[in-house]
């Protein structure tokens, strides 16, 4: 959950990128890291295997600027998408303020997306969260590839509740900042409502 | 105790009390750096030789470390491991959980010892626990009247959009 510090006039929020293995979660963070000014970011930490699969998490701290005299900081995390890292995924979700689900648009990953979405719901519920009540954005990634499932179908399967969603190509950065902005906005609106 | 889902709030008064306490702990334990981290990885306070340290990364990795060992503990039927100790060639890290929610990290070298750090941490933990409880009480009062003095009640869409420009 968010951390409001009246002493240092800071507000910290935690955003988690979720989704099946190789869908592009780490790539999202890397792009944001590369395109963010030095003074607005901290070090990006990636706890990964030798083949660059996320093992525990990626972490990227961002300082976006001030709202009403409070520095707003967002801590971005990715989970490891591979099915057998479920225990780690649960840990990363602790204290989450907003979730981005990164879907892999490739046809052959359709089942993996659905399974990961179910897994997200289960893991949140286990901690007493309801996905419907959290700031939540869906990103349909890898739209540049030729074998993509049509957006309408992805929407029907992954986004029955009609949360904000958008297309992306994290490899070139298309849609990555839009995604971050969309989730950050929801998190701040949530704060405004009073937590 | 703070519930896992209530957001953490820090006020000036408690922050000053915490700083006074960890500065005292730093002196009395002869340690190099002390910091306090929320279990979710947010840095709460730090003191000592922090200039060359990436405290944000340290906070996040500490929380990850506690989360992972907490997961291990559950698997073998323990509630949690409330103290962790990592020994290096020069520097050592002593990590302990306070009030179930906050992590106290002490970094020290050969000028101190594990025994001394342990002893001082134990004493300081009790005092820290009291401050944290006061903080929870304050936060609860605050929660009963949401928005009253919250700086965020007045946020506009423009404020949010401006963050990204
Ligand atoms: N063509 C294409 N490739 C992408 C895109 N986004 C990511 N990739 C590639 O997909 C592969 C996996 O990306 P990662 O970001 O490591 O995937 P991940 O979701 O972090 O995977 P795990 O850590 O295993 O959960 C890499 O080779 C990326 O370059 C995209 O938009 N288009
Ligand atoms: Mg990854």
Coordinates of C-alpha atoms and ligand atoms in Angstrom, one line a residue:
Chain A
X1 CA 0.0 0.0 0.0
X2 CA 1.0 3.5 -0.6
X3 CA 3.3 5.2 1.9
X4 CA 2.5 8.8 2.7
X5 CA 5.4 10.6 4.4
X6 CA 4.4 14.0 5.8
X7 CA 7.9 14.4 7.3
X8 CA 9.7 14.4 3.9
X9 CA 6.6 15.3 1.9
X10 CA 6.7 12.3 -0.2
X11 CA 4.2 9.8 -1.5
X12 CA 5.3 6.3 -2.6
X13 CA 3.3 3.9 -4.6
X14 CA 3.9 0.4 -5.8
X15 CA 3.0 -0.8 -9.3
X16 CA 3.4 -4.4 -10.4
X17 CA 3.7 -5.6 -14.0
X18 CA 2.1 -9.0 -14.2
X19 CA 1.7 -11.5 -17.1
X20 CA 2.9 -14.8 -18.6
X21 CA 6.5 -15.6 -19.2
X22 CA 8.2 -13.7 -22.0
X23 CA 5.3 -11.3 -22.5
X24 CA 7.5 -8.3 -22.2
X25 CA 7.3 -7.1 -18.6
X26 CA 11.0 -6.6 -18.1
X27 CA 11.2 -4.9 -21.6
X28 CA 8.6 -2.4 -20.4
X29 CA 10.7 -1.4 -17.4
X30 CA 13.9 -1.3 -19.4
X31 CA 12.4 1.0 -22.0
X32 CA 11.0 3.3 -19.3
X33 CA 14.4 3.2 -17.6
X34 CA 16.3 4.1 -20.8
X35 CA 14.0 7.0 -21.6
X36 CA 13.8 8.6 -18.2
X37 CA 16.0 11.5 -17.2
X38 CA 18.8 10.7 -14.8
X39 CA 17.5 12.8 -12.0
X40 CA 14.0 11.2 -12.2
X41 CA 15.1 7.6 -11.8
X42 CA 17.1 5.3 -9.5
X43 CA 19.0 2.2 -10.4
X44 CA 17.1 -0.5 -12.1
X45 CA 17.6 -3.8 -10.3
X46 CA 17.0 -7.1 -12.1
X47 CA 17.1 -10.4 -10.3
X48 CA 17.3 -12.6 -13.3
X49 CA 18.6 -16.0 -14.4
X50 CA 21.6 -16.2 -16.7
X51 CA 19.3 -16.3 -19.7
X52 CA 17.7 -13.1 -18.6
X53 CA 14.4 -14.6 -17.4
X54 CA 13.2 -12.8 -14.3
X55 CA 14.0 -14.9 -11.3
X56 CA 12.5 -12.8 -8.4
X57 CA 11.7 -9.3 -9.6
X58 CA 12.8 -6.2 -11.5
X59 CA 12.7 -3.0 -9.6
X60 CA 12.7 0.5 -11.0
X61 CA 12.1 3.6 -8.7
X62 CA 10.8 6.7 -10.5
X63 CA 10.3 10.2 -9.2
X64 CA 7.6 11.7 -11.3
X65 CA 7.4 15.2 -9.9
X66 CA 5.3 17.0 -7.4
X67 CA 1.6 17.1 -6.6
X68 CA 0.4 19.7 -4.1
X69 CA 3.9 19.9 -2.7
X70 CA 4.4 16.2 -2.3
X71 CA 7.1 14.4 -4.3
X72 CA 5.4 11.4 -6.0
X73 CA 7.5 8.3 -6.3
X74 CA 6.5 5.2 -8.1
X75 CA 8.2 1.9 -7.5
X76 CA 7.7 -0.3 -10.5
X77 CA 8.1 -4.1 -10.1
X78 CA 7.8 -7.0 -12.5
X79 CA 7.0 -10.5 -11.4
X80 CA 8.6 -13.6 -12.9
X81 CA 6.1 -14.9 -15.5
X82 CA 7.2 -18.5 -15.6
X83 CA 4.5 -20.7 -14.1
X84 CA 6.7 -22.4 -11.5
X85 CA 7.8 -19.1 -9.9
X86 CA 4.3 -18.7 -8.3
X87 CA 5.6 -18.4 -4.7
X88 CA 7.7 -15.4 -5.8
X89 CA 4.8 -13.8 -7.6
X90 CA 2.8 -13.8 -4.4
X91 CA 5.5 -12.0 -2.5
X92 CA 5.9 -9.3 -5.1
X93 CA 2.1 -8.6 -5.0
X94 CA 2.3 -7.7 -1.3
X95 CA 1.4 -4.1 -0.8
X96 CA 0.5 -3.4 -4.4
X97 CA -1.2 -0.1 -5.3
X98 CA -1.8 -0.8 -9.0
X99 CA -1.4 -3.6 -11.5
X100 CA -0.5 -3.7 -15.2
X101 CA -1.3 -6.9 -16.9
X102 CA 1.0 -7.3 -19.9
X103 CA -0.6 -9.7 -22.4
X104 CA 1.4 -11.4 -25.1
X105 CA -0.6 -10.9 -28.3
X106 CA 0.8 -13.9 -30.2
X107 CA -1.8 -16.5 -31.0
X108 CA 0.2 -19.3 -29.4
X109 CA 0.3 -17.4 -26.1
X110 CA -3.5 -17.0 -25.7
X111 CA -3.8 -19.8 -23.2
X112 CA -0.8 -18.6 -21.3
X113 CA -2.4 -15.1 -21.0
X114 CA -5.7 -16.5 -19.7
X115 CA -3.9 -18.7 -17.2
X116 CA -1.8 -15.9 -15.9
X117 CA -4.8 -13.6 -15.5
X118 CA -6.5 -16.3 -13.4
X119 CA -3.3 -16.7 -11.4
X120 CA -3.3 -12.9 -10.8
X121 CA -6.8 -13.0 -9.5
X122 CA -6.1 -16.0 -7.2
X123 CA -2.9 -14.5 -5.8
X124 CA -4.6 -11.2 -5.1
X125 CA -7.5 -12.9 -3.4
X126 CA -5.3 -14.9 -1.3
X127 CA -4.1 -11.6 0.2
X128 CA -7.5 -10.2 0.5
X129 CA -7.4 -8.0 -2.6
X130 CA -10.0 -7.9 -5.3
X131 CA -8.7 -7.2 -8.8
X132 CA -11.9 -5.3 -9.5
X133 CA -11.1 -2.8 -6.8
X134 CA -7.5 -2.2 -7.7
X135 CA -6.2 0.3 -10.2
X136 CA -5.7 -2.0 -13.1
X137 CA -4.6 -1.6 -16.8
X138 CA -4.2 -4.2 -19.5
X139 CA -1.5 -3.8 -22.1
X140 CA -1.7 -5.9 -25.3
X141 CA 2.0 -6.2 -26.1
X142 CA 3.9 -7.4 -29.2
X143 CA 1.4 -5.9 -31.6
X144 CA 4.3 -5.7 -34.1
X145 CA 4.3 -9.4 -34.6
X146 CA 2.5 -11.0 -37.6
X147 CA 0.7 -13.8 -35.6
X148 CA -1.3 -11.6 -33.3
X149 CA -4.8 -12.4 -32.0
X150 CA -7.2 -9.6 -33.0
X151 CA -7.7 -7.0 -30.3
X152 CA -11.4 -7.7 -30.1
X153 CA -10.9 -11.3 -29.2
X154 CA -8.2 -10.5 -26.6
X155 CA -10.5 -8.0 -25.1
X156 CA -13.4 -10.5 -24.9
X157 CA -11.2 -13.1 -23.2
X158 CA -9.0 -10.9 -20.9
X159 CA -11.0 -7.8 -20.3
X160 CA -14.6 -8.7 -19.7
X161 CA -15.0 -5.8 -17.2
X162 CA -13.8 -3.2 -19.6
X163 CA -10.9 -1.8 -17.6
X164 CA -8.6 0.7 -19.5
X165 CA -6.6 -1.2 -22.0
X166 CA -4.1 -0.3 -24.7
X167 CA -1.9 -1.8 -27.4
X168 CA 1.9 -1.7 -27.2
X169 CA 5.2 -2.8 -28.6
X170 CA 7.4 -2.7 -25.6
X171 CA 10.5 -3.6 -27.8
X172 CA 10.2 -0.2 -29.5
X173 CA 8.6 1.5 -26.6
X174 CA 5.3 2.2 -28.3
X175 CA 2.6 2.3 -25.6
X176 CA 4.9 1.8 -22.6
X177 CA 4.7 5.3 -21.2
X178 CA 1.0 5.5 -22.0
X179 CA 0.5 2.3 -19.9
X180 CA 2.5 3.7 -17.0
X181 CA 0.6 7.0 -17.2
X182 CA -2.7 5.2 -17.2
X183 CA -2.0 3.1 -14.2
X184 CA -0.3 6.0 -12.3
X185 CA -3.3 8.1 -12.9
X186 CA -5.7 5.5 -11.5
X187 CA -3.5 5.0 -8.4
X188 CA -3.5 8.8 -7.7
X189 CA -7.3 9.0 -8.2
X190 CA -7.6 6.1 -5.8
X191 CA -5.5 8.1 -3.2
X192 CA -7.7 11.1 -3.8
X193 CA -10.8 9.1 -2.9
X194 CA -9.2 8.5 0.5
X195 CA -7.6 5.3 1.5
Chain B
X1 CA -0.4 -3.6 14.7
X2 CA -0.7 -2.2 11.2
X3 CA -2.8 -4.4 8.9
X4 CA -1.0 -5.6 5.8
X5 CA -3.3 -3.4 3.7
X6 CA -3.5 -0.1 5.4
X7 CA -1.3 2.4 3.9
X8 CA 1.6 3.6 5.9
X9 CA 1.6 7.2 6.9
X10 CA 4.6 9.1 8.5
X11 CA 4.2 12.3 10.4
X12 CA 6.8 14.9 11.4
X13 CA 6.6 14.1 15.1
X14 CA 7.1 10.3 14.8
X15 CA 9.8 10.8 12.1
X16 CA 11.8 12.9 14.5
X17 CA 11.4 10.3 17.3
X18 CA 12.5 7.6 14.9
X19 CA 15.5 9.6 13.7
X20 CA 16.6 10.3 17.3
X21 CA 16.3 6.6 18.1
X22 CA 18.2 5.2 15.2
X23 CA 20.9 7.9 15.6
X24 CA 21.3 6.7 19.2
X25 CA 21.4 3.1 18.1
X26 CA 24.0 4.0 15.5
X27 CA 26.3 5.4 18.2
X28 CA 25.7 2.8 20.8
X29 CA 26.1 -0.1 18.5
X30 CA 29.2 1.4 16.8
X31 CA 27.6 0.6 13.4
X32 CA 28.1 2.4 10.1
X33 CA 24.6 2.6 8.6
X34 CA 21.1 2.1 9.9
X35 CA 17.9 2.2 8.0
X36 CA 14.3 1.4 8.5
X37 CA 12.2 -0.1 5.7
X38 CA 8.6 -0.8 5.3
X39 CA 7.9 -4.5 4.4
X40 CA 6.8 -3.4 1.0
X41 CA 10.2 -1.9 0.3
X42 CA 9.7 1.7 1.0
X43 CA 12.5 3.5 2.8
X44 CA 11.3 5.1 6.0
X45 CA 14.4 6.5 7.5
X46 CA 18.2 6.2 7.3
X47 CA 21.2 7.4 9.2
X48 CA 25.0 7.0 9.2
X49 CA 27.3 6.8 6.2
X50 CA 24.6 6.8 3.6
X51 CA 26.1 9.2 1.0
X52 CA 27.6 6.5 -1.1
X53 CA 24.8 4.0 -0.6
X54 CA 21.9 3.5 -2.9
X55 CA 19.4 3.4 -0.1
X56 CA 16.4 3.0 -2.4
X57 CA 17.8 -0.2 -3.9
X58 CA 18.9 -1.4 -0.5
X59 CA 15.3 -0.9 0.8
X60 CA 13.8 -2.8 -2.1
X61 CA 16.2 -5.7 -1.9
X62 CA 15.9 -5.9 1.9
X63 CA 12.2 -6.2 1.6
X64 CA 12.6 -8.8 -1.1
X65 CA 15.0 -10.7 1.2
X66 CA 12.6 -10.6 4.1
X67 CA 9.7 -11.6 1.8
X68 CA 11.7 -14.6 0.5
X69 CA 12.9 -15.8 3.8
X70 CA 9.4 -15.3 5.2
X71 CA 8.1 -17.6 2.4
X72 CA 10.8 -20.2 3.4
X73 CA 9.7 -19.9 7.0
X74 CA 6.1 -20.7 6.2
X75 CA 7.1 -23.7 4.1
X76 CA 8.8 -25.3 7.1
X77 CA 6.0 -24.3 9.5
X78 CA 7.6 -21.2 11.1
X79 CA 5.8 -17.9 11.3
X80 CA 8.8 -15.9 10.1
X81 CA 12.5 -15.5 10.8
X82 CA 12.5 -12.4 12.8
X83 CA 16.3 -11.9 12.6
X84 CA 18.6 -12.3 9.6
X85 CA 22.4 -11.9 9.6
X86 CA 24.7 -11.7 6.6
X87 CA 28.4 -11.8 7.2
X88 CA 30.8 -10.3 4.7
X89 CA 34.6 -9.9 4.5
X90 CA 34.4 -6.4 5.8
X91 CA 30.8 -5.4 6.3
X92 CA 28.0 -7.3 7.9
X93 CA 24.2 -6.8 7.8
X94 CA 21.9 -7.4 10.7
X95 CA 18.2 -7.4 9.7
X96 CA 15.3 -7.6 12.1
X97 CA 11.5 -7.3 11.9
X98 CA 9.7 -4.9 14.2
X99 CA 6.1 -5.0 15.0
X100 CA 5.5 -7.4 12.1
X101 CA 5.6 -4.7 9.5
X102 CA 8.8 -2.7 9.6
X103 CA 12.4 -3.9 9.0
X104 CA 15.4 -2.5 10.8
X105 CA 18.7 -2.9 9.0
X106 CA 22.1 -2.4 10.7
X107 CA 25.3 -2.4 8.7
X108 CA 28.5 -2.7 10.7
X109 CA 32.2 -3.7 10.4
X110 CA 34.9 -4.9 12.7
X111 CA 34.6 -1.8 14.9
X112 CA 31.5 -3.5 16.3
X113 CA 30.4 -7.1 16.9
X114 CA 27.4 -9.2 16.3
X115 CA 26.9 -9.5 20.1
X116 CA 26.8 -5.7 20.6
X117 CA 24.6 -5.1 17.6
X118 CA 22.1 -7.7 18.8
X119 CA 22.0 -6.3 22.3
X120 CA 21.4 -2.8 21.2
X121 CA 18.9 -3.7 18.5
X122 CA 16.9 -5.6 21.0
X123 CA 16.6 -2.6 23.2
X124 CA 15.9 -0.2 20.4
X125 CA 13.3 -2.5 18.9
X126 CA 11.1 -2.1 22.0
X127 CA 11.2 1.7 21.7
X128 CA 10.7 1.6 18.0
X129 CA 7.7 -0.7 18.5
X130 CA 6.1 2.0 20.7
X131 CA 6.6 4.7 18.2
X132 CA 5.1 2.6 15.4
X133 CA 2.1 1.9 17.6
X134 CA 1.6 5.6 18.1
X135 CA 1.9 6.0 14.4
X136 CA -0.8 3.4 13.8
X137 CA -3.1 5.1 16.2
X138 CA -2.7 8.4 14.5
X139 CA -3.3 6.8 11.1
X140 CA -6.5 5.3 12.3
X141 CA -7.8 8.6 13.6
X142 CA -6.9 10.0 10.2
X143 CA -8.7 7.2 8.4
X144 CA -11.9 7.8 10.3
X145 CA -12.1 11.2 8.8
X146 CA -10.7 10.6 5.3
X147 CA -9.8 13.6 3.3
X148 CA -10.0 16.1 6.1
X149 CA -6.4 17.0 6.0
X150 CA -5.3 14.9 3.1
X151 CA -3.3 16.8 0.6
X152 CA -4.7 14.5 -2.1
X153 CA -8.4 15.2 -1.6
X154 CA -7.9 18.2 -3.9
X155 CA -5.9 16.6 -6.7
X156 CA -7.2 17.5 -10.1
X157 CA -6.8 15.7 -13.4
X158 CA -4.5 18.6 -14.4
X159 CA -2.2 17.9 -11.5
X160 CA -1.9 14.3 -12.6
X161 CA -1.4 15.1 -16.3
X162 CA 1.3 17.6 -15.3
X163 CA 3.4 14.9 -13.7
X164 CA 4.1 13.4 -17.1
X165 CA 5.0 16.5 -19.0
Ligands
LIG1 N1 8.6 -8.4 -31.2 C1 8.5 -8.0 -30.0 N2 9.2 -8.6 -29.0 C2 9.1 -8.2 -27.7 C3 8.2 -7.1 -27.4 N3 8.3 -6.9 -26.1 C4 9.2 -7.8 -25.6 N4 9.7 -8.6 -26.6 C5 10.8 -9.6 -26.5 O1 10.2 -10.7 -25.8 C6 11.3 -11.3 -25.0 C7 10.9 -11.5 -23.6 O2 10.8 -10.2 -23.0 P1 10.9 -9.9 -21.4 O3 10.6 -8.5 -21.2 O4 12.2 -10.5 -20.9 O5 9.7 -10.9 -20.9 P2 9.2 -11.0 -19.4 O6 7.8 -10.8 -19.4 O7 10.0 -10.1 -18.5 O8 9.5 -12.5 -19.1 P3 9.8 -13.3 -17.7 O9 10.8 -12.5 -17.0 O10 10.2 -14.7 -18.0 O11 8.5 -13.3 -17.0 C8 12.5 -10.5 -25.3 O12 13.3 -11.1 -26.2 C9 12.0 -9.2 -25.8 O13 12.9 -8.5 -26.6 C10 7.4 -6.5 -28.4 O14 6.6 -5.6 -28.2 N5 7.6 -7.0 -29.7
LIG2 MG1 11.1 -10.5 -16.8

